[in-house]
Short mmCIF file of C-alpha atoms and ligand atoms in Angstrom, two decimals:
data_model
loop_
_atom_site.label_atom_id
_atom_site.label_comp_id
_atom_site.label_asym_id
_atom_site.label_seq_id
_atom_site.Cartn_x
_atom_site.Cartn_y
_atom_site.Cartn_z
CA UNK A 12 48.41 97.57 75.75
CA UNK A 13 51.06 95.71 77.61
CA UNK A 14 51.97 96.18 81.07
CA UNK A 15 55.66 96.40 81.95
CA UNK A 16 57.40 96.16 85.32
CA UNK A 17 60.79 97.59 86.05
CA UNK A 18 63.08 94.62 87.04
CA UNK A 19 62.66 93.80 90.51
CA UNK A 20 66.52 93.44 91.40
CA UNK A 21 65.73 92.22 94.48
CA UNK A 22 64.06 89.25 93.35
CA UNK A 23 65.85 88.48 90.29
CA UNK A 24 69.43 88.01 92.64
CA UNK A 25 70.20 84.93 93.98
CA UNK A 26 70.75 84.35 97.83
CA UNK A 27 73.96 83.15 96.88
CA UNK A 28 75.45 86.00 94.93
CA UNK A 29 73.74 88.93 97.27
CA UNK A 30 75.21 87.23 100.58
CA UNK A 31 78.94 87.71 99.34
CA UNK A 32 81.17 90.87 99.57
CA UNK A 33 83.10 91.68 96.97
CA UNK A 34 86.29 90.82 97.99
CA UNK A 35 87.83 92.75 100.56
CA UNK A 36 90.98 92.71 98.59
CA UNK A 37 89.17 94.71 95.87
CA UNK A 38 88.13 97.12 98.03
CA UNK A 39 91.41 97.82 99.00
CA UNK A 40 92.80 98.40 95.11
CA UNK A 41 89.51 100.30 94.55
CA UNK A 42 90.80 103.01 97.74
CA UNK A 43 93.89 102.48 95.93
CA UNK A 44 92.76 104.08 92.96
CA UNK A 45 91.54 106.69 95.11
CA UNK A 46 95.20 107.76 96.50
CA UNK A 47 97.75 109.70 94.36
CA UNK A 48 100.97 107.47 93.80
CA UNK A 49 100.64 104.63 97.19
CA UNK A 50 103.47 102.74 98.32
CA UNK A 51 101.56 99.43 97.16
CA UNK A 52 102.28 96.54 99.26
CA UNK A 53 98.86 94.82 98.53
CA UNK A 54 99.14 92.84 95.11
CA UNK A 55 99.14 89.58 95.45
CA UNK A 56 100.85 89.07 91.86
CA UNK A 57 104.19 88.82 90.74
CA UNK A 58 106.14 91.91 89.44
CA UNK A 59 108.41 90.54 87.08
CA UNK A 60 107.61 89.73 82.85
CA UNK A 61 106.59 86.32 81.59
CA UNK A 62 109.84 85.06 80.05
CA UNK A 63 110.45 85.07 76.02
CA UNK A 64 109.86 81.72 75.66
CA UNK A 65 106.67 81.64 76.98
CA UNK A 66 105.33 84.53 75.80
CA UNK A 67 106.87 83.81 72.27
CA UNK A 68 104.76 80.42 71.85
CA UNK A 69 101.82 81.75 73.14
CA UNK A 70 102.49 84.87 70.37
CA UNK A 71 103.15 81.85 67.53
CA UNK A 72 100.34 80.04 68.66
CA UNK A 73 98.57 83.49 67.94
CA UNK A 74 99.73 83.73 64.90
CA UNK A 75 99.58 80.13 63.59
CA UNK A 76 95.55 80.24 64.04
CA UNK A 77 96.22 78.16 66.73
CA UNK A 78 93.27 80.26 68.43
CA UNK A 79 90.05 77.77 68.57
CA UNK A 80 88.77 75.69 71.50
CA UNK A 81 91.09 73.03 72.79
CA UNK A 82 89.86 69.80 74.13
CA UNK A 83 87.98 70.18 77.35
CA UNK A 84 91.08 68.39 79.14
CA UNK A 85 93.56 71.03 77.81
CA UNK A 86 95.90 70.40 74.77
CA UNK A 87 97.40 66.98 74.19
CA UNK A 88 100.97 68.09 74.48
CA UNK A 89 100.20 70.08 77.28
CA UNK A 90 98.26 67.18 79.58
CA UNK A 91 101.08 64.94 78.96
CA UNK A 92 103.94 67.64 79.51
CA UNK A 93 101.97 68.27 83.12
CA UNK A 94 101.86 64.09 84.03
CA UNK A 95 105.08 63.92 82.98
CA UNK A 96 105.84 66.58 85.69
CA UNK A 97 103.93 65.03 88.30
CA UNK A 98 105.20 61.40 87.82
CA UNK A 99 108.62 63.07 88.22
CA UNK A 100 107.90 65.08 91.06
CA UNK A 101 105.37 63.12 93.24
CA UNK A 102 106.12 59.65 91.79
CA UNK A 103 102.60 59.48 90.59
CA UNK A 104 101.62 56.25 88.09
CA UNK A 105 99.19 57.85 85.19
CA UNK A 106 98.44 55.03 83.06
CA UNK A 107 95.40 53.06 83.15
CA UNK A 108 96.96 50.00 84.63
CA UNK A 109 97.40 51.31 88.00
CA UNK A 110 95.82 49.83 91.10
CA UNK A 111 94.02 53.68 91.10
CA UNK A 112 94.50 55.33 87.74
CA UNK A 113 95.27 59.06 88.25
CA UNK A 114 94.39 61.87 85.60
CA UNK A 115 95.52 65.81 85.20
CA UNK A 116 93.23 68.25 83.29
CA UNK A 117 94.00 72.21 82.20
CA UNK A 118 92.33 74.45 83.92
CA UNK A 119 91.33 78.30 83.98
CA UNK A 120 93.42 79.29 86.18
CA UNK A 121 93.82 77.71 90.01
CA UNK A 122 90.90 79.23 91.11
CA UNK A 123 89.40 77.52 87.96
CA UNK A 124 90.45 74.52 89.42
CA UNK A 125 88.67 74.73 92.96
CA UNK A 126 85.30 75.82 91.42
CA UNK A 127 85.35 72.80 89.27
CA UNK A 128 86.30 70.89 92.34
CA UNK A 129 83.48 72.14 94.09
CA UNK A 130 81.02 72.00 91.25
CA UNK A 131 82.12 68.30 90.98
CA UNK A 132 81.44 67.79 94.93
CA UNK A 133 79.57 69.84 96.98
CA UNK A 134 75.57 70.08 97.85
CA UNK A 135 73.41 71.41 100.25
CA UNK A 136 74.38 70.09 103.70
CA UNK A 137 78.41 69.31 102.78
CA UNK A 138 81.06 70.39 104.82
CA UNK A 139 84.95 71.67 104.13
CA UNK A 140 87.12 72.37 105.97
CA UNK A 141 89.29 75.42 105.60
CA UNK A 142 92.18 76.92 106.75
CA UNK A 143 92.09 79.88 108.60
CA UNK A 144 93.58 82.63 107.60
CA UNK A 145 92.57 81.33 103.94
CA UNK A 146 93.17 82.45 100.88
CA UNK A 147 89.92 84.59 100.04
CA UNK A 148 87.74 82.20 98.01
CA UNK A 149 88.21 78.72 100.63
CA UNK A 150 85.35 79.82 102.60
CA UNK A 151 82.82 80.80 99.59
CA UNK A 152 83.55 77.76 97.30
CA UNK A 153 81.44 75.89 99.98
CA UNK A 154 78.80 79.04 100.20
CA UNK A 155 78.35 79.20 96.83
CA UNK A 156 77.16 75.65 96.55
CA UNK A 157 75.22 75.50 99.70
CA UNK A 158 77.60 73.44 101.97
CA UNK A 159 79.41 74.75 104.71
CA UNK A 160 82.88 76.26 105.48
CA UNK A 161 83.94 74.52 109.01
CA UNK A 162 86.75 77.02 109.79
CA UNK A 163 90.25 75.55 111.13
CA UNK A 164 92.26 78.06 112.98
CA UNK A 165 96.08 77.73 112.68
CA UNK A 166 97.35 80.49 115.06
CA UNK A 167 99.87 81.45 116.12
CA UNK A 168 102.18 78.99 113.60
CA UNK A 169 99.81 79.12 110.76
CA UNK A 170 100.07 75.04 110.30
CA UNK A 171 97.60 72.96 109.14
CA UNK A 172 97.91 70.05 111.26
CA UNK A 173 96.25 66.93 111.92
CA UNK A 174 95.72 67.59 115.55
CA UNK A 175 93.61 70.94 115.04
CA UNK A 176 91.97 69.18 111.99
CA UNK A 177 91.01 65.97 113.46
CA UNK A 178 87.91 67.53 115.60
CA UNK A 179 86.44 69.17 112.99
CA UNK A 180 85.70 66.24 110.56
CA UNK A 181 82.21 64.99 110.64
CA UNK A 182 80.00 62.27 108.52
CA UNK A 183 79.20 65.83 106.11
CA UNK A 184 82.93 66.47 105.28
CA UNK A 185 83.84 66.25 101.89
CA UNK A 186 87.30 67.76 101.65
CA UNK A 187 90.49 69.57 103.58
CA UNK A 188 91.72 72.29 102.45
CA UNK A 189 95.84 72.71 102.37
CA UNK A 190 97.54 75.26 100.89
CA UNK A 191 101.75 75.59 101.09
CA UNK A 192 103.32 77.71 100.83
CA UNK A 193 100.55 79.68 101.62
CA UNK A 194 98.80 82.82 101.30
CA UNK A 195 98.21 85.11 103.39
CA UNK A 196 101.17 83.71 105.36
CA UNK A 197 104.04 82.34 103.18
CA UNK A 198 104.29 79.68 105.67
CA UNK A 199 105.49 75.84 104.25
CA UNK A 200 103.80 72.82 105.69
CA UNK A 201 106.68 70.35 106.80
CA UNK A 202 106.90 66.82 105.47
CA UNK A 203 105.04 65.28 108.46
CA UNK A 204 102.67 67.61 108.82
CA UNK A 205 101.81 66.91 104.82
CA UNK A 206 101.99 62.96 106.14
CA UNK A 207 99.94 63.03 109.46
CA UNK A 208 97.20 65.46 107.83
CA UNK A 209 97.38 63.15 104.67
CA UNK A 210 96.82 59.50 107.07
CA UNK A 211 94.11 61.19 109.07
CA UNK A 212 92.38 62.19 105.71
CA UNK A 213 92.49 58.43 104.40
CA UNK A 214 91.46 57.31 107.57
CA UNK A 215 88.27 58.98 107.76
CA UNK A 216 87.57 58.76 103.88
CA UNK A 217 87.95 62.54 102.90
CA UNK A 218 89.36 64.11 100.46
CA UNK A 219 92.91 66.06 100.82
CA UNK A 220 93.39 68.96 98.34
CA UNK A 221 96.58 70.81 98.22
CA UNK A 222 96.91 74.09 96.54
CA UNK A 223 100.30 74.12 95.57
CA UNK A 224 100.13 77.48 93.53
CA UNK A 225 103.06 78.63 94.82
CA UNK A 226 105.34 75.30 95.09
CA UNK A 227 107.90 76.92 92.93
CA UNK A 228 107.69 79.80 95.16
CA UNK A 229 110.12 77.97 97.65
CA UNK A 230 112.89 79.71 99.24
CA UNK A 231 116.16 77.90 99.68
CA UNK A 232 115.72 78.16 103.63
CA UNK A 233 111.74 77.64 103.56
CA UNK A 234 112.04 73.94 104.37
CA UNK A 235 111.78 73.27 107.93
CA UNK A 236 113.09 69.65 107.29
CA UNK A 237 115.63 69.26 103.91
CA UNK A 238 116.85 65.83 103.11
CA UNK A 239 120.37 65.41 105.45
CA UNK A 240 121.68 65.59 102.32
CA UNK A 241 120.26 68.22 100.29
CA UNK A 242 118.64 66.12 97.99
CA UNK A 243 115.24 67.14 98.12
CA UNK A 244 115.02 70.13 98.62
CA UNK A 245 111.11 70.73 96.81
CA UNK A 246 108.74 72.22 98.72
CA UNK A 247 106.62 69.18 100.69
CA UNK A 248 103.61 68.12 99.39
CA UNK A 249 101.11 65.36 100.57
CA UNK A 250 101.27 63.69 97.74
CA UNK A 251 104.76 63.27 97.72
CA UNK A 252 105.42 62.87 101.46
CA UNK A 253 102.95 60.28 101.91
CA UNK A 254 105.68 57.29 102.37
CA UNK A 255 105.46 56.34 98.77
CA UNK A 256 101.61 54.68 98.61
CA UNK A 257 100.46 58.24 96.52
CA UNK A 258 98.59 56.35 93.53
CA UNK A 259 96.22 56.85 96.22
CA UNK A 260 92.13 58.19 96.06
CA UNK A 261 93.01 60.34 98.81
CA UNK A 262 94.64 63.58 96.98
CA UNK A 263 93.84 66.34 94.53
CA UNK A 264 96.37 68.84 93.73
CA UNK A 265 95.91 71.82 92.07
CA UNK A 266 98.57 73.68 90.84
CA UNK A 267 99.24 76.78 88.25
CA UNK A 268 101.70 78.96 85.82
CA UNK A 269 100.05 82.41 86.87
CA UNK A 270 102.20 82.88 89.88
CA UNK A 271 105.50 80.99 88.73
CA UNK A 272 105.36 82.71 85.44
CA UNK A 273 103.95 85.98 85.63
CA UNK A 274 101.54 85.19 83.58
CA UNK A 275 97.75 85.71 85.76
CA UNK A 276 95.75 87.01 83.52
CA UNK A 277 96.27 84.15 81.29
CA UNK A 278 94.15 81.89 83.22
CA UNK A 279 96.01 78.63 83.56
CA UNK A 280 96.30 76.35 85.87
CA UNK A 281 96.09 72.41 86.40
CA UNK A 282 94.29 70.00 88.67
CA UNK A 283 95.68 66.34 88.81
CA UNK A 284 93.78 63.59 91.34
CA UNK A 285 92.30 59.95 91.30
CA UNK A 286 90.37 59.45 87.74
CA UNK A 287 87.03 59.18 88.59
CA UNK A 288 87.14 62.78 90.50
CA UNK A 289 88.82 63.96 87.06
CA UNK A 290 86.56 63.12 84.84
CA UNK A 291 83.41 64.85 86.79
CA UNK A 292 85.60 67.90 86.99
CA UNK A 293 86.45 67.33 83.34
CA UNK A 294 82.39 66.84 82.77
CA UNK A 295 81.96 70.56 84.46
CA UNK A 296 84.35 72.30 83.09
CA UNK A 297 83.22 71.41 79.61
CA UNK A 298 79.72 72.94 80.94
CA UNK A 299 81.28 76.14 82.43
CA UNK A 300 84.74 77.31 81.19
CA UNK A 301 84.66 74.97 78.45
CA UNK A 302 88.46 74.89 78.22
CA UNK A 303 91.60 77.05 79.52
CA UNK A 304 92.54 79.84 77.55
CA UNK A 305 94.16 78.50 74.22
CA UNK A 306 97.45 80.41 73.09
CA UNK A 307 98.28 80.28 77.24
CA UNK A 308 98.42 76.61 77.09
CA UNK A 309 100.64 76.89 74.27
CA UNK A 310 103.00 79.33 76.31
CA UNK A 311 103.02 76.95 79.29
CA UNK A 312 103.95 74.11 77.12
CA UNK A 313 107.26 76.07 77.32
CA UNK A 314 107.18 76.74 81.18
CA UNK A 315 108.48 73.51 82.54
CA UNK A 316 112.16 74.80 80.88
CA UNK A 317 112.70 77.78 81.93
CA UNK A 318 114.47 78.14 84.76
CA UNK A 319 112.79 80.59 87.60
CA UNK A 320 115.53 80.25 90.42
CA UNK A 321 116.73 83.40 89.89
CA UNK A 322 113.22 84.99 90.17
CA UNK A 323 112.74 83.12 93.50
CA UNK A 324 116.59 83.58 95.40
CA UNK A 325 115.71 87.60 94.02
CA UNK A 326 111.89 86.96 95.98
CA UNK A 327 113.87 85.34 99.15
CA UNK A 328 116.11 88.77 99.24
CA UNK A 329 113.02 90.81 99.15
CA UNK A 330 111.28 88.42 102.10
CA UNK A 331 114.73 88.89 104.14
CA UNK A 332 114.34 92.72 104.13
CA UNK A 333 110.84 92.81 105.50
CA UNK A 334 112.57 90.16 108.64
CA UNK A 335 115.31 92.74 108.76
CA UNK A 336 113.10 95.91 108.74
CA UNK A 337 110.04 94.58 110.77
CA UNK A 338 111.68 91.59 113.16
CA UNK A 339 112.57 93.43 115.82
CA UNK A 340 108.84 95.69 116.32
CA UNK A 341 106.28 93.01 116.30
CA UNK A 342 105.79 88.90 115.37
CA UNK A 343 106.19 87.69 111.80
CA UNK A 344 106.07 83.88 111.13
CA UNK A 345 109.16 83.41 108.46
CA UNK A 346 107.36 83.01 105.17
CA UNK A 347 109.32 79.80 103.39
CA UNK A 348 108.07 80.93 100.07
CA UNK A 349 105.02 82.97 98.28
CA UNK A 350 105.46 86.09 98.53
CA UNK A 351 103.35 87.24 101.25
CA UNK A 352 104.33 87.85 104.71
CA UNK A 353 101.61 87.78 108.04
CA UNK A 354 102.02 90.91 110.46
CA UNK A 355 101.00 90.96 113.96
CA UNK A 356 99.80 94.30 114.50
CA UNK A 357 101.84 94.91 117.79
CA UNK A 358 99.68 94.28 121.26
CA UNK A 359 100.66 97.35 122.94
CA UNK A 360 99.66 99.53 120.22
CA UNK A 361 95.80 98.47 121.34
CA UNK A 362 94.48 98.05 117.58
CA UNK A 363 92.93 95.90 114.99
CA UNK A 364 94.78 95.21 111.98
CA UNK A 365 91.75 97.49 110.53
CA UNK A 366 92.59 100.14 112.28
CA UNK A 367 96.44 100.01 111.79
CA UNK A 368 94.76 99.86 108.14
CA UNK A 369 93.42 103.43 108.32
CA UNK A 370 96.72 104.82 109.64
CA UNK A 371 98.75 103.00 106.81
CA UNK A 372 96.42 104.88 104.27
CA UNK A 373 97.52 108.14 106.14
CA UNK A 374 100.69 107.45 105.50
CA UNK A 375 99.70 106.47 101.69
CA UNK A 376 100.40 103.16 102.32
CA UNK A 377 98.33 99.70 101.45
CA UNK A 378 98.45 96.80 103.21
CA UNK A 379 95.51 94.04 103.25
CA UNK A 380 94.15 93.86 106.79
CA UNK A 381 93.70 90.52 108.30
CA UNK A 382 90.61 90.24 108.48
CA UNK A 383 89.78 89.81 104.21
CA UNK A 384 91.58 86.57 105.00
CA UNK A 385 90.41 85.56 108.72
CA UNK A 386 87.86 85.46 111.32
CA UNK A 387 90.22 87.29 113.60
CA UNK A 388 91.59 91.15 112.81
CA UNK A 389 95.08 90.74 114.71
CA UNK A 390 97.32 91.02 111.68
CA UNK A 391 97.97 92.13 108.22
CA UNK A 392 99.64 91.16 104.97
CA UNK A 393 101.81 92.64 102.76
CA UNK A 394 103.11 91.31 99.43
CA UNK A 395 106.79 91.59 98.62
CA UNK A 396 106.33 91.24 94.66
CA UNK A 397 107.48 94.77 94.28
CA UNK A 398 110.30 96.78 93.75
CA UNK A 399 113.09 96.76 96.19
CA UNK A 400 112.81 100.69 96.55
CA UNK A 401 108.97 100.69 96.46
CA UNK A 402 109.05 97.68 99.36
CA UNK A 403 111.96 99.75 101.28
CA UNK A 404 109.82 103.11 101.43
CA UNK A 405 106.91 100.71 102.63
CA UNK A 406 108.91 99.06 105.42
CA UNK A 407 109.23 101.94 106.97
CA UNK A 408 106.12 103.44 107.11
CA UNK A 409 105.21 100.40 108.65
CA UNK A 410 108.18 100.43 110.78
CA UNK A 411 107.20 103.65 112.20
CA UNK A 412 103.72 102.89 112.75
CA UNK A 413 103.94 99.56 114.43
CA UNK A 414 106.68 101.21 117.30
CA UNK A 415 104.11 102.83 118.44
N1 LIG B 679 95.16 79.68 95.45
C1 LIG B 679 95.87 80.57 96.14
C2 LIG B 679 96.42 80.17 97.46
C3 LIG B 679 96.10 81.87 95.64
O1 LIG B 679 96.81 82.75 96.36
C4 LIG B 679 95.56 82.22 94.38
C5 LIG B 679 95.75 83.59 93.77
N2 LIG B 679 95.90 84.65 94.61
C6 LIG B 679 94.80 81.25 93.70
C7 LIG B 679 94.63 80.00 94.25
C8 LIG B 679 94.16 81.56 92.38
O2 LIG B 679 95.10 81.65 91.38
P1 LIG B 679 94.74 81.74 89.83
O3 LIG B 679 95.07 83.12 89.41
O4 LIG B 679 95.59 80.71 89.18
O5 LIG B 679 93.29 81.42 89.71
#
């Protein structure tokens, strides 16, 4: 007869996956579930439908059998339709006969993006460094792989800037983290804070990677420096602002359709960045994802014409009526574009954003406290990518509770 032994759980999970949390943001839809109608203000995803367009060719592609694995690298069209972009937008030079050939690849979404990156980069002993508050994966993309997350604190401004970075690098440092406009915070890096962090990068032979998931997210007003004369008014990135030597080693940006579009669950997203990093991220995604979801590269094929202004001046309305309704009771740095917005939880109420947490859930309210995207507990985010009504009813709830 042969023994059997029940599964030792215990010793079957790896270090890696039993030291995370589930994300803290999940724990706050999971109480959501829990409460009869909230007054959501915690979804980080846009509330608005994928345009026709897009959704039509991802529906033909559907149809047309177009449903097998692409190549690795994403779909020809698609690959090209992205360089194209980024040649246009950050002057970039993608053919071979540059002094330092560039490359873009498809990816599974951003987030598909920055666990290829780290795949492609990180072992025991490495160091990032990451921007805190951070969006919530930053610090575990260096966990996960055994390096180490060297925290950056940007308060009370929420910039990412050369002088806080500088300190921080060390011999172990394999990449920065910068992410504008950003989430939790909505906040925009300005063009020379994209410059200085982008020279002190080169200088000390590390990586800078810019997750630019939001850079259509931009409000007209979320540029803290616009050309005199209007002309560029795109959201800064260190690629761009660099003084024009980009074709450069020195950047990887990552950006996606999810947010823009609508469209998360699709899982698409692109990562562009000196060849040679390419093709190992290329190498692991072939090993992992394999390739980006197929009819959604079809529908973003279609995304670069359709025309999302609209969308975003409706977004910058929504992000003026949490100024209007919250300005005046407690700190809120002026999110430039997302669509996120970083609360102080008011000093004399005597509370952590956790707390103010519990009392918002009184009140049937969700927020995200601060501290699923922080070492420190001192504020909170909400999302505007709801309903004006829904995001009115929120305001003041929160209103109330923050004067105390
Ligand atoms: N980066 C940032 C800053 C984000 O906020 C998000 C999504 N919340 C991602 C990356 C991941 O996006 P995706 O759905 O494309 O993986």
């Amino acid at each position: 007869m042969t023994h059997t032994h029940a599964l030792n759980f215990d010793r079957l999970v790896a270090h890696r996956a039993a030291s995370v949390n589930a994300s803290g943001i999940r724990r706050v839809f999971e109480l959501g579930r829990s409460l009869k109608d909230p007054i959501n203000l915690s979804i980080g995803q846009p509330d608005f439908p994928v345009p026709d367009a897009i959704k039509n060719a991802a529906i033909d592609a559907i149809r047309e059998d177009r449903n097998g694995y692409t190549l690795t690298q994403g779909i020809p069209e698609l690959q090209t339709r992205i360089k194209d972009h980024l040649a246009h937008d950050l002057g970039w030079d993608f053919s071979d006969s540059a002094a330092n050939p560039m490359d873009a690849i498809v990816t599974s979404g951003t987030s598909g993006a920055l666990f290829l990156l780290a795949m492609a980069t990180l072992q025991a002993g490495d160091e990032i460094i990451v921007p805190d508050p951070y969006f919530v994966i930053y610090p575990h993309l260096a966990g996960l792989f055994g390096a180490k997350p060297v925290i950056c604190s940007t308060y009370p401004d929420f910039r990412l800037t050369a002088e806080r970075v500088e300190p921080l690098i060390t011999e172990r440092t394999k990449f920065v983290l910068l992410n504008s406009p950003s989430n939790p915070c909505g906040v925009v890096a300005d063009k020379k804070t994209c410059t200085d962090l982008l020279e002190l990068c080169r200088s000390r032979g590390v990586l800078l990677v810019s997750d630019e998931i939001y850079d259509e997210f931009t409000f007209s007003d979320g540029l803290t420096d616009p050309t005199p004369d209007g002309t560029d008014m795109r959201c800064p990135s260190p690629s761009r602002n660099s003084g024009g030597n980009t074709n450069g080693q020195d950047t990887l940006v990552i950006r996606g359709f999810g947010k823009t579009y609508g469209c998360t669950g699709w899982r698409l997203g692109y990562a562009a960045g000196p060849k040679p990093l390419m093709m190992q991220m290329a190498k692991m995604q072939q090993y992992s994802f394999v390739c980006a979801p197929s009819m959604g590269q079809w529908g973003a094929l279609k995304a670069f014409d359709v025309d999302m202004h609209d969308t975003v001046s409706a977004y910058q309305k929504k992000r003026d009526m949490v100024l209007d309704a919250l300005g005046d009771v407690t700190e809120i740095s002026k999110p430039g574009g997302a669509f996120y917005a970083f609360i102080k939880v008011p000093e004399r109420l005597g509370m952590t954003a956790s707390q103010l947490f519990e009392k918002a859930i009184e009140k049937n309210l969700l927020m995200i406290p601060g501290n699923v995207f922080s070492t420190c507990d001192t504020h909170f985010r909400i999302s505007f990518a709801t309903s004006n009504e829904n995001l009115a009813r929120g305001l003041d709830v929160l209103r109330d509770l923050m004067k105390g």
